[in-house]
Amino acid sequence: MSVWAALSGGFAGTLVLTTALRAAAELKLTRIDIPFLLGSAFTADRTRAKALGYLLHFAAGQVFAFGYYALFLALGHSGWLLGAMFGMGHGMFAGTALVNILLPVIHPRMGTPLTSAPDTALLEPPGFLMLNYGLATPIVSLTAHIAYGALVGGFTALAR
């Protein structure tokens, strides 16, 4: 197994995941914008937040690809299906603990159930399964994460 193949799969997977989420937003299936959520943690400027967010999202895609690679090495096996299963776990974690518990606690511009609207201009917290951003958001996000994992696993398997 090649770490370079996993990282290439991570880049392709992040491209697919990001494009799928953007397309779903344009089709009004969801309001989630992960790059914006990431970037707005560092700047209040919306344009800079988007640009920085895309860089951070692609960097995170590489970090996760490396993590998938480490799991593939530990298991001694990689493939599209195993990667898709990892992607499902990744997507479930992202849609529950990450955005529902961790992100509102550390994001300086995101509201919480304890924040009143007049306090300051805040981003709406995604909520459980990111349902605050639309009913289709969990399905769109989970499908995109499964595709990400399948690509990382597939690229890694092809490099054997």
PDB file of N, CA, C and O in Angstrom, residues 1 24 41 46 100 133 148:
ATOM      1  N   MET A   1       0.841  -1.185   0.000  1.00  0.00           N
ATOM      2  CA  MET A   1       0.000   0.000   0.000  1.00  0.00           C
ATOM      3  C   MET A   1       0.881   1.242   0.000  1.00  0.00           C
ATOM      4  O   MET A   1       1.886   1.282   0.680  1.00  0.00           O
ATOM      5  N   ALA A  24     -25.353  20.244  -3.941  1.00  0.00           N
ATOM      6  CA  ALA A  24     -26.572  20.059  -3.149  1.00  0.00           C
ATOM      7  C   ALA A  24     -27.071  21.398  -2.606  1.00  0.00           C
ATOM      8  O   ALA A  24     -28.285  21.635  -2.546  1.00  0.00           O
ATOM      9  N   ALA A  41     -14.394  30.360  11.348  1.00  0.00           N
ATOM     10  CA  ALA A  41     -13.828  30.210  12.696  1.00  0.00           C
ATOM     11  C   ALA A  41     -12.589  31.083  12.861  1.00  0.00           C
ATOM     12  O   ALA A  41     -12.197  31.408  13.982  1.00  0.00           O
ATOM     13  N   ARG A  46     -16.441  37.293   5.047  1.00  0.00           N
ATOM     14  CA  ARG A  46     -17.086  36.155   4.394  1.00  0.00           C
ATOM     15  C   ARG A  46     -16.281  35.630   3.207  1.00  0.00           C
ATOM     16  O   ARG A  46     -16.178  34.422   3.017  1.00  0.00           O
ATOM     17  N   ASN A 100     -22.189  18.812  16.194  1.00  0.00           N
ATOM     18  CA  ASN A 100     -23.221  19.045  17.193  1.00  0.00           C
ATOM     19  C   ASN A 100     -22.635  19.352  18.572  1.00  0.00           C
ATOM     20  O   ASN A 100     -23.230  20.089  19.341  1.00  0.00           O
ATOM     21  N   TYR A 133     -29.636  22.672   8.903  1.00  0.00           N
ATOM     22  CA  TYR A 133     -29.287  23.149   7.571  1.00  0.00           C
ATOM     23  C   TYR A 133     -30.105  22.472   6.479  1.00  0.00           C
ATOM     24  O   TYR A 133     -29.763  22.550   5.308  1.00  0.00           O
ATOM     25  N   TYR A 148     -16.116   9.768  -0.518  1.00  0.00           N
ATOM     26  CA  TYR A 148     -14.745  10.119  -0.126  1.00  0.00           C
ATOM     27  C   TYR A 148     -13.985   8.863   0.309  1.00  0.00           C
ATOM     28  O   TYR A 148     -12.894   8.572  -0.175  1.00  0.00           O
TER      29      TYR A 148
END
